[in-house]
CSV table of C-alpha atoms in Angstrom, one decimal:
chain,number,residue,atom,x,y,z
A,234,MET,CA,57.6,72.3,65.8
A,235,LYS,CA,59.8,69.4,66.8
A,236,SER,CA,60.3,66.8,64.1
A,237,PHE,CA,60.8,63.1,64.7
A,238,ASP,CA,61.0,59.9,62.5
A,239,VAL,CA,58.4,58.2,64.8
A,240,ILE,CA,56.0,59.4,67.4
A,241,ILE,CA,54.8,56.8,69.8
A,242,VAL,CA,51.8,57.6,71.9
A,243,GLY,CA,51.6,55.7,75.2
A,244,ALA,CA,54.5,54.7,77.4
A,245,GLY,CA,53.3,51.4,78.7
A,246,PRO,CA,55.3,48.2,78.0
A,247,ALA,CA,54.5,48.3,74.2
A,248,GLY,CA,55.3,51.9,73.6
A,249,SER,CA,58.4,52.0,75.8
A,250,PHE,CA,59.8,48.8,74.3
A,251,ALA,CA,59.3,50.0,70.8
A,252,ALA,CA,60.9,53.4,71.6
A,253,GLU,CA,63.9,51.7,73.1
A,254,TYR,CA,64.3,49.3,70.2
A,255,LEU,CA,64.1,52.0,67.6
A,256,ALA,CA,66.1,54.6,69.4
A,257,SER,CA,68.9,52.1,70.0
A,258,ALA,CA,69.1,51.7,66.2
A,259,GLY,CA,69.4,55.5,65.6
A,260,VAL,CA,65.8,56.3,64.9
A,261,CYS,CA,64.6,59.7,66.2
A,262,VAL,CA,61.7,58.8,68.5
A,263,ALA,CA,59.3,60.8,70.6
A,264,LEU,CA,57.5,58.8,73.4
A,265,VAL,CA,54.5,60.7,74.6
A,266,ASP,CA,52.4,59.7,77.7
A,267,GLY,CA,49.9,61.8,79.5
A,268,ARG,CA,49.4,59.7,82.6
A,269,PRO,CA,49.9,61.7,85.8
A,270,PRO,CA,53.2,60.9,87.6
A,271,GLY,CA,52.7,57.9,89.9
A,272,GLU,CA,49.4,56.8,88.4
A,273,PRO,CA,49.6,53.1,87.4
A,274,LYS,CA,47.7,51.3,84.8
A,275,ALA,CA,44.9,49.1,86.3
A,276,CYS,CA,46.5,45.7,85.9
A,277,GLY,CA,47.3,42.6,87.9
A,278,GLY,CA,50.9,43.1,86.8
A,279,GLY,CA,51.6,39.4,86.0
A,280,VAL,CA,54.4,38.8,83.5
A,281,THR,CA,54.5,35.2,82.2
A,282,SER,CA,57.5,33.0,82.2
A,283,LYS,CA,57.3,33.0,78.4
A,284,ALA,CA,57.9,36.8,78.5
A,285,LEU,CA,60.7,36.5,81.1
A,286,LYS,CA,62.5,33.9,78.9
A,287,ALA,CA,62.1,36.0,75.7
A,288,TRP,CA,63.3,39.2,77.4
A,289,PRO,CA,65.4,38.3,80.5
A,290,HIS,CA,66.1,42.0,81.2
A,291,LEU,CA,62.6,42.3,82.5
A,292,LEU,CA,63.8,40.5,85.6
A,293,GLU,CA,65.9,43.6,86.4
A,294,ALA,CA,62.7,45.4,87.3
A,295,VAL,CA,61.8,45.2,91.0
A,296,GLY,CA,59.0,42.6,91.3
A,297,ARG,CA,58.1,39.3,93.0
A,298,THR,CA,58.7,35.9,91.4
A,299,ILE,CA,55.8,33.5,91.8
A,300,HIS,CA,56.6,29.8,92.1
A,301,GLU,CA,53.3,28.5,93.3
A,302,LEU,CA,49.6,29.4,92.8
A,303,ASP,CA,46.3,28.6,94.5
A,304,MET,CA,43.4,28.1,92.1
A,305,TYR,CA,39.7,27.9,92.9
A,306,SER,CA,36.8,26.8,90.8
A,307,PRO,CA,33.4,28.6,90.8
A,308,SER,CA,32.1,26.0,93.4
A,309,GLY,CA,35.1,26.5,95.6
A,310,LYS,CA,37.2,23.4,94.5
A,311,TYR,CA,40.8,24.1,95.5
A,312,LEU,CA,44.0,23.3,93.6
A,313,HIS,CA,47.6,24.2,94.7
A,314,LEU,CA,50.0,24.4,91.7
A,315,GLU,CA,53.7,24.3,92.0
A,316,LEU,CA,55.0,25.9,88.8
A,317,ASP,CA,57.8,24.4,86.8
A,318,GLU,CA,58.4,27.8,85.3
A,319,PRO,CA,57.8,30.8,87.6
A,320,PHE,CA,56.2,34.0,86.5
A,321,ALA,CA,56.6,37.5,88.0
A,322,VAL,CA,54.3,40.1,89.4
A,323,TYR,CA,55.2,43.8,89.2
A,324,SER,CA,53.7,47.0,90.3
A,325,ARG,CA,52.8,48.7,87.1
A,326,ILE,CA,54.2,52.0,88.3
A,327,THR,CA,57.6,50.2,88.8
A,328,PHE,CA,57.4,48.1,85.7
A,329,ASP,CA,56.4,50.9,83.4
A,330,SER,CA,58.9,53.3,84.8
A,331,PHE,CA,61.7,50.7,84.3
A,332,LEU,CA,60.8,50.3,80.6
A,333,ARG,CA,60.3,54.0,80.1
A,334,GLU,CA,63.7,54.9,81.5
A,335,ARG,CA,65.3,52.3,79.3
A,336,ALA,CA,63.8,54.0,76.3
A,337,ARG,CA,65.0,57.4,77.5
A,338,LYS,CA,68.6,56.1,78.0
A,339,ALA,CA,68.5,54.6,74.5
A,340,GLY,CA,67.9,58.1,73.1
A,341,ALA,CA,64.1,58.4,72.9
A,342,GLU,CA,62.7,61.8,73.9
A,343,VAL,CA,60.1,61.2,76.6
A,344,LEU,CA,57.3,63.8,76.8
A,345,ALA,CA,54.8,63.9,79.7
A,346,ASP,CA,51.8,65.3,78.0
A,347,LYS,CA,48.4,64.2,76.7
A,348,ILE,CA,47.3,64.1,73.1
A,349,PRO,CA,43.6,65.1,72.7
A,350,ALA,CA,41.4,62.8,70.6
A,351,ARG,CA,41.5,65.4,67.8
A,352,GLY,CA,45.1,66.4,68.4
A,353,PHE,CA,46.6,64.5,65.5
A,354,LYS,CA,46.2,64.6,61.7
A,355,ARG,CA,48.1,63.5,58.6
A,356,ILE,CA,48.6,65.9,55.7
A,357,GLU,CA,50.6,64.9,52.6
A,358,GLY,CA,52.4,62.0,54.4
A,359,LEU,CA,53.3,63.9,57.5
A,360,TRP,CA,51.7,63.5,60.9
A,361,THR,CA,51.3,66.7,63.0
A,362,ILE,CA,50.4,66.5,66.7
A,363,ARG,CA,49.5,69.1,69.1
A,364,THR,CA,49.6,68.1,72.7
A,365,GLN,CA,47.3,69.3,75.4
A,366,GLY,CA,50.1,71.4,76.8
A,367,GLY,CA,50.4,73.2,73.4
A,368,GLU,CA,53.6,71.5,72.1
A,369,GLU,CA,53.6,70.7,68.4
A,370,LEU,CA,55.3,67.6,67.0
A,371,SER,CA,55.6,66.1,63.6
A,372,SER,CA,56.7,62.8,62.1
A,373,LYS,CA,56.3,60.5,59.1
A,374,PHE,CA,55.1,57.6,61.3
A,375,LEU,CA,52.7,57.5,64.2
A,376,VAL,CA,52.4,54.6,66.6
A,377,GLY,CA,49.4,54.1,68.9
A,378,ALA,CA,50.3,52.3,72.1
A,379,ASP,CA,47.8,54.1,74.3
A,380,GLY,CA,45.7,51.2,75.6
A,381,ALA,CA,42.3,49.8,75.0
A,382,ASN,CA,40.7,53.2,74.8
A,383,SER,CA,43.2,54.4,72.2
A,384,ALA,CA,42.0,57.5,70.3
A,385,ILE,CA,44.5,56.6,67.6
A,386,ALA,CA,43.0,53.1,67.2
A,387,LYS,CA,39.5,54.4,67.1
A,388,LYS,CA,40.3,56.8,64.3
A,389,LEU,CA,42.6,54.6,62.2
A,390,ALA,CA,41.2,51.1,62.8
A,391,GLY,CA,37.7,51.8,64.0
A,392,PRO,CA,36.1,51.6,67.5
A,393,LEU,CA,35.3,48.3,69.2
A,394,PRO,CA,31.8,47.4,70.4
A,395,PRO,CA,31.2,46.8,74.1
A,396,ALA,CA,30.9,43.1,73.4
A,397,GLU,CA,34.6,43.1,72.5
A,398,MET,CA,35.7,44.7,75.6
A,399,GLU,CA,36.4,43.3,79.1
A,400,VAL,CA,36.5,45.2,82.4
A,401,ALA,CA,39.2,44.8,85.1
A,402,PHE,CA,38.7,46.5,88.4
A,403,GLY,CA,40.0,46.0,91.9
A,404,TYR,CA,42.0,47.4,94.9
A,405,ARG,CA,45.5,47.8,96.0
A,406,ALA,CA,45.7,46.7,99.6
A,407,PRO,CA,48.3,46.1,102.3
A,408,LEU,CA,50.2,42.8,102.6
A,409,THR,CA,48.9,40.5,105.3
A,410,GLY,CA,52.0,40.7,107.4
A,411,SER,CA,52.2,36.9,107.6
A,412,GLY,CA,55.0,36.7,105.1
A,413,LYS,CA,53.1,34.0,103.3
A,414,ASP,CA,50.8,36.0,101.0
A,415,ALA,CA,49.4,33.5,98.5
A,416,THR,CA,49.0,34.1,94.8
A,417,VAL,CA,45.4,33.2,94.0
A,418,VAL,CA,43.2,32.9,90.9
A,419,ALA,CA,39.5,32.1,91.6
A,420,PHE,CA,37.0,31.6,88.7
A,421,LEU,CA,33.8,33.5,89.3
A,422,PRO,CA,30.4,31.9,90.0
A,423,ARG,CA,27.7,33.0,87.6
A,424,TRP,CA,30.0,35.3,85.6
A,425,VAL,CA,32.6,34.9,82.8
A,426,GLY,CA,36.0,35.7,84.3
A,427,TYR,CA,38.0,35.4,87.5
A,428,ALA,CA,39.2,37.1,90.7
A,429,TRP,CA,42.9,37.4,91.6
A,430,ALA,CA,45.2,38.2,94.5
A,431,PHE,CA,48.7,39.0,93.3
A,432,PRO,CA,51.1,39.9,96.1
A,433,ARG,CA,53.7,42.5,95.1
A,434,ILE,CA,56.7,43.9,96.9
A,435,ASP,CA,54.8,46.3,99.1
A,436,HIS,CA,51.1,45.6,98.6
A,437,ILE,CA,48.6,43.1,97.2
A,438,SER,CA,46.7,43.7,93.9
A,439,PHE,CA,43.2,42.3,94.2
A,440,GLY,CA,40.9,42.4,91.1
A,441,ILE,CA,38.2,40.9,89.0
A,442,ALA,CA,38.2,40.6,85.2
A,443,THR,CA,35.0,40.0,83.3
A,444,THR,CA,33.1,40.9,80.1
A,445,GLN,CA,31.9,44.5,79.8
A,446,ASP,CA,28.5,43.5,78.3
A,447,ALA,CA,27.7,41.4,81.5
A,448,PHE,CA,29.2,43.8,83.9
A,449,ASP,CA,27.3,44.4,87.1
A,450,HIS,CA,29.4,46.7,89.2
A,451,ASP,CA,27.6,46.5,92.6
A,452,ALA,CA,27.3,42.7,92.6
A,453,LEU,CA,30.8,42.1,91.4
A,454,ASP,CA,32.3,44.7,93.8
A,455,ARG,CA,30.6,42.9,96.7
A,456,LEU,CA,31.9,39.6,95.4
A,457,LEU,CA,35.4,41.0,95.4
A,458,TRP,CA,35.1,42.3,98.9
A,459,ASP,CA,34.0,38.8,100.0
A,460,PHE,CA,37.1,37.4,98.3
A,461,MET,CA,39.4,39.9,99.9
A,462,VAL,CA,38.0,39.4,103.4
A,463,SER,CA,38.4,35.6,103.0
A,464,TYR,CA,42.0,36.1,101.8
A,465,TYR,CA,43.0,38.1,105.0
A,466,GLU,CA,41.1,35.6,107.2
A,467,VAL,CA,43.3,32.7,106.0
A,468,ALA,CA,46.4,34.8,106.6
A,469,GLN,CA,45.3,35.6,110.2
A,470,VAL,CA,44.7,31.9,111.0
A,471,GLY,CA,48.1,31.0,109.6
A,472,ASN,CA,47.8,27.2,109.5
A,473,LEU,CA,44.9,27.1,107.0
A,474,ARG,CA,45.7,27.6,103.4
A,475,LYS,CA,42.3,27.1,101.8
A,476,MET,CA,40.0,30.2,101.5
A,477,GLN,CA,36.3,29.9,102.2
A,478,LEU,CA,35.2,31.5,99.0
A,479,TRP,CA,32.1,33.5,98.2
A,480,LYS,CA,30.7,33.5,101.7
A,481,SER,CA,29.3,36.9,102.6
A,482,ALA,CA,31.6,39.2,104.6
A,483,THR,CA,30.1,41.4,107.2
A,484,LYS,CA,29.8,45.1,106.9
A,485,THR,CA,32.3,45.6,109.7
A,486,GLN,CA,34.8,43.3,108.0
A,487,ILE,CA,34.5,45.2,104.7
A,488,GLU,CA,34.7,48.6,106.4
A,489,ASN,CA,37.8,47.6,108.3
A,490,LEU,CA,39.5,46.8,105.0
A,491,ARG,CA,38.0,49.5,102.9
A,492,HIS,CA,39.9,52.4,104.4
A,493,LYS,CA,43.2,50.7,103.6
A,494,ALA,CA,42.4,49.9,100.0
A,495,GLU,CA,43.0,52.0,96.8
A,496,ARG,CA,40.6,51.4,93.9
A,497,TYR,CA,41.5,51.1,90.2
A,498,ALA,CA,39.7,50.1,87.0
A,499,ALA,CA,40.4,49.7,83.3
A,500,ARG,CA,39.1,48.2,80.1
A,501,ILE,CA,40.8,45.3,78.2
A,502,PRO,CA,40.2,44.3,74.6
A,503,GLY,CA,38.6,40.9,74.1
A,504,LEU,CA,38.2,40.5,70.3
A,505,THR,CA,35.8,38.0,68.7
A,506,PRO,CA,37.1,35.5,66.1
A,507,ARG,CA,35.6,37.5,63.2
A,508,THR,CA,37.3,40.6,64.3
A,509,TRP,CA,40.7,38.9,64.4
A,510,ASP,CA,40.2,38.2,60.7
A,511,THR,CA,39.3,41.7,59.7
A,512,ARG,CA,40.9,44.2,62.0
A,513,ARG,CA,44.2,45.7,60.9
A,514,ALA,CA,47.0,46.8,63.2
A,515,CYS,CA,48.9,49.0,60.7
A,516,GLY,CA,48.5,51.0,57.5
A,517,GLU,CA,50.3,53.7,55.5
A,518,GLY,CA,52.3,55.7,58.1
A,519,TRP,CA,50.8,54.2,61.2
A,520,ALA,CA,50.7,51.1,63.5
A,521,LEU,CA,49.0,50.0,66.7
A,522,LEU,CA,50.7,48.0,69.5
A,523,GLY,CA,49.5,46.1,72.5
A,524,ASP,CA,46.0,46.8,73.9
A,525,ALA,CA,45.5,49.6,71.3
A,526,ALA,CA,45.7,46.9,68.6
A,527,GLY,CA,43.5,44.5,70.6
A,528,PHE,CA,46.4,42.2,71.5
A,529,ALA,CA,45.2,40.6,74.8
A,530,ASP,CA,44.2,37.0,75.6
A,531,PRO,CA,40.4,36.9,75.4
A,532,VAL,CA,40.3,34.1,78.1
A,533,THR,CA,42.5,35.7,80.7
A,534,GLY,CA,43.0,39.3,79.6
A,535,GLU,CA,46.8,38.9,79.8
A,536,GLY,CA,48.4,41.4,77.5
A,537,ILE,CA,52.0,42.3,78.6
A,538,TYR,CA,53.6,39.5,76.5
A,539,TYR,CA,51.7,40.5,73.4
A,540,ALA,CA,52.4,44.2,74.0
A,541,ILE,CA,56.1,43.7,74.1
A,542,ARG,CA,56.1,41.1,71.3
A,543,SER,CA,54.1,43.4,69.0
A,544,ALA,CA,56.5,46.2,69.7
A,545,GLU,CA,59.4,44.0,68.8
A,546,LEU,CA,57.8,42.8,65.6
A,547,PHE,CA,56.9,46.3,64.5
A,548,ALA,CA,60.3,47.7,65.3
A,549,LYS,CA,62.0,45.0,63.2
A,550,ALA,CA,59.6,45.7,60.3
A,551,TYR,CA,60.2,49.5,60.5
A,552,LEU,CA,64.0,49.1,60.7
A,553,ALA,CA,63.9,46.8,57.6
A,554,SER,CA,62.1,49.7,55.8
A,555,LYS,CA,59.0,47.5,55.5
A,556,PRO,CA,56.6,48.7,58.2
A,557,LEU,CA,53.6,47.3,56.4
A,558,ASP,CA,55.1,43.8,56.9
A,559,TYR,CA,54.2,44.2,60.6
A,560,GLU,CA,50.6,43.1,59.8
A,561,GLN,CA,51.8,39.7,58.4
A,562,LEU,CA,54.4,39.3,61.2
A,563,TRP,CA,52.0,39.6,64.1
A,564,ARG,CA,49.4,37.4,62.5
A,565,LYS,CA,52.0,34.7,61.8
A,566,ASP,CA,53.6,35.0,65.2
A,567,PHE,CA,50.7,35.2,67.7
A,568,GLY,CA,47.6,36.1,65.8
A,569,GLY,CA,46.4,32.5,65.5
A,570,GLU,CA,46.9,31.9,69.2
A,571,LEU,CA,44.8,34.9,70.2
A,572,LYS,CA,42.1,34.0,67.6
A,573,ARG,CA,42.0,30.4,69.1
A,574,ALA,CA,41.6,31.9,72.6
A,575,SER,CA,38.7,34.0,71.4
A,576,GLN,CA,37.1,30.8,70.0
A,577,MET,CA,37.6,29.0,73.3
A,578,ARG,CA,36.4,31.7,75.6
A,579,ARG,CA,32.8,30.7,75.7
A,580,ARG,CA,33.7,27.1,76.1
A,581,PHE,CA,36.3,27.8,78.8
A,582,TYR,CA,33.7,29.7,80.9
A,583,GLY,CA,30.8,27.5,79.8
A,584,ASN,CA,29.5,24.1,81.0
A,585,PHE,CA,31.1,20.7,80.6
A,586,TRP,CA,29.3,17.5,81.8
A,587,GLY,CA,26.8,19.4,83.8
A,588,ALA,CA,29.2,21.8,85.6
A,589,PRO,CA,31.3,24.8,84.7
A,590,PHE,CA,34.3,23.7,82.6
A,591,THR,CA,36.6,25.5,85.1
A,592,ASP,CA,35.1,23.3,87.9
A,593,ARG,CA,35.8,20.1,85.8
A,594,MET,CA,39.3,21.3,84.9
A,595,ILE,CA,40.4,21.9,88.5
A,596,GLU,CA,38.7,18.6,89.6
A,597,PHE,CA,40.6,16.6,86.9
A,598,ALA,CA,43.8,18.4,87.7
A,599,ARG,CA,43.5,17.6,91.4
A,600,GLY,CA,43.5,13.9,90.6
A,601,HIS,CA,45.9,13.8,87.6
A,602,ARG,CA,49.5,14.9,87.6
A,603,GLY,CA,49.7,15.2,83.8
A,604,ILE,CA,46.7,17.5,83.6
A,605,ARG,CA,47.9,19.5,86.6
A,606,LYS,CA,51.3,20.0,84.7
A,607,VAL,CA,49.6,21.3,81.6
A,608,LEU,CA,47.4,23.7,83.6
A,609,GLY,CA,50.5,25.0,85.3
A,610,GLN,CA,52.1,25.6,81.9
A,611,LEU,CA,49.0,27.4,80.7
A,612,VAL,CA,49.1,29.7,83.8
A,613,ALA,CA,52.8,30.4,83.2
A,614,GLY,CA,52.3,31.2,79.6
A,615,ASP,CA,54.3,28.3,78.2
A,616,GLN,CA,51.2,26.4,77.0
A,617,GLY,CA,49.1,28.0,74.2
A,618,TYR,CA,45.5,27.3,73.2
A,619,VAL,CA,46.1,26.0,69.7
A,620,ASN,CA,47.2,22.5,70.8
A,621,LEU,CA,45.7,22.7,74.3
A,622,LYS,CA,43.0,20.1,73.7
A,623,LYS,CA,45.5,17.5,72.3
A,624,LYS,CA,47.9,18.2,75.1
A,625,LEU,CA,45.3,17.6,77.7
A,626,ALA,CA,44.1,14.5,76.0
A,627,ARG,CA,47.6,13.0,75.8
A,628,SER,CA,48.2,13.9,79.4
A,629,ALA,CA,45.0,12.2,80.5
A,630,LEU,CA,46.2,9.0,79.0
A,631,LYS,CA,49.3,8.9,81.1
A,632,PRO,CA,49.4,7.2,84.5
A,633,LEU,CA,48.0,9.2,87.5
């Protein structure tokens, strides 16, 4: 049996970052991930400017920097945003491999193996793990960084109900060939959530994020194909930027695109305000990071910043020999922000003055430079939800 100080399950951004941080400080770390080689996590791959400024080495990964964004309301209102602070879009295969290799170079032992749901137990303060491949590991501390479906989180923190989960699904498809592939976010008609088109280095990530309890696969899948066909139509015309959203694509148009696209799907945590108050992310001998802890923005589903920040906070607490302080640290650092987002989700996707709030937001931003600036900061991750209402109000009072 191999013995370690810490075993981290899951080599996404949270697990790999924590492994690198701890191994660099001399901690004996095992980083275990059972995803097949080359299988990416289902994710748009957007990394906010807030994250890029906090950890500049992320820019060393091969990705695409986004300086402008097209936004659409549910009714098709269009807004072009030029961002003061760019964000980046990565292929998750590339991004996760980059972070995992940094952890390996720092001294972490990286194991490509799965851990069954019943493959771990704690006896007299020592965790023992048996991988699907039959390898036996032990440690005093266990970290779950294995995503929204984390078996470790279900056992140690309890399962989440469907109402506190969101669904992301989509397709990886070819670049248009125009050299002007737009980055697009379009809020959905009749559903909570949005569709996106994120151009990467060698393909485009198309997707939809919505709540699991209102998920209708057939209807949403058709909506996404309509969105994708419209995206390519604009690229073919060349001189038109605005997409004709939600018009029905023909069967031929869809089939011409379908054979070029690769499907993906995943679940994302979307905790309610009450759960933020009660759910714990650590205990005696264990901790949860990133999606496994529920750390994702309930409005947008964005989780990479919170994954890395939670890893950093946990590693600092562990190295200070106070791992239980991690609970207080994450709550003070970003817990209030995520709770506020969960309180705002229903309003954000609800109605305001007789129309969807997202319609009004884009309508106001089109006519007001100050509101447009705040919206750009929100997209880039530089504007939080806690003071968003006051910031919008102050911006609205400034000259057009």
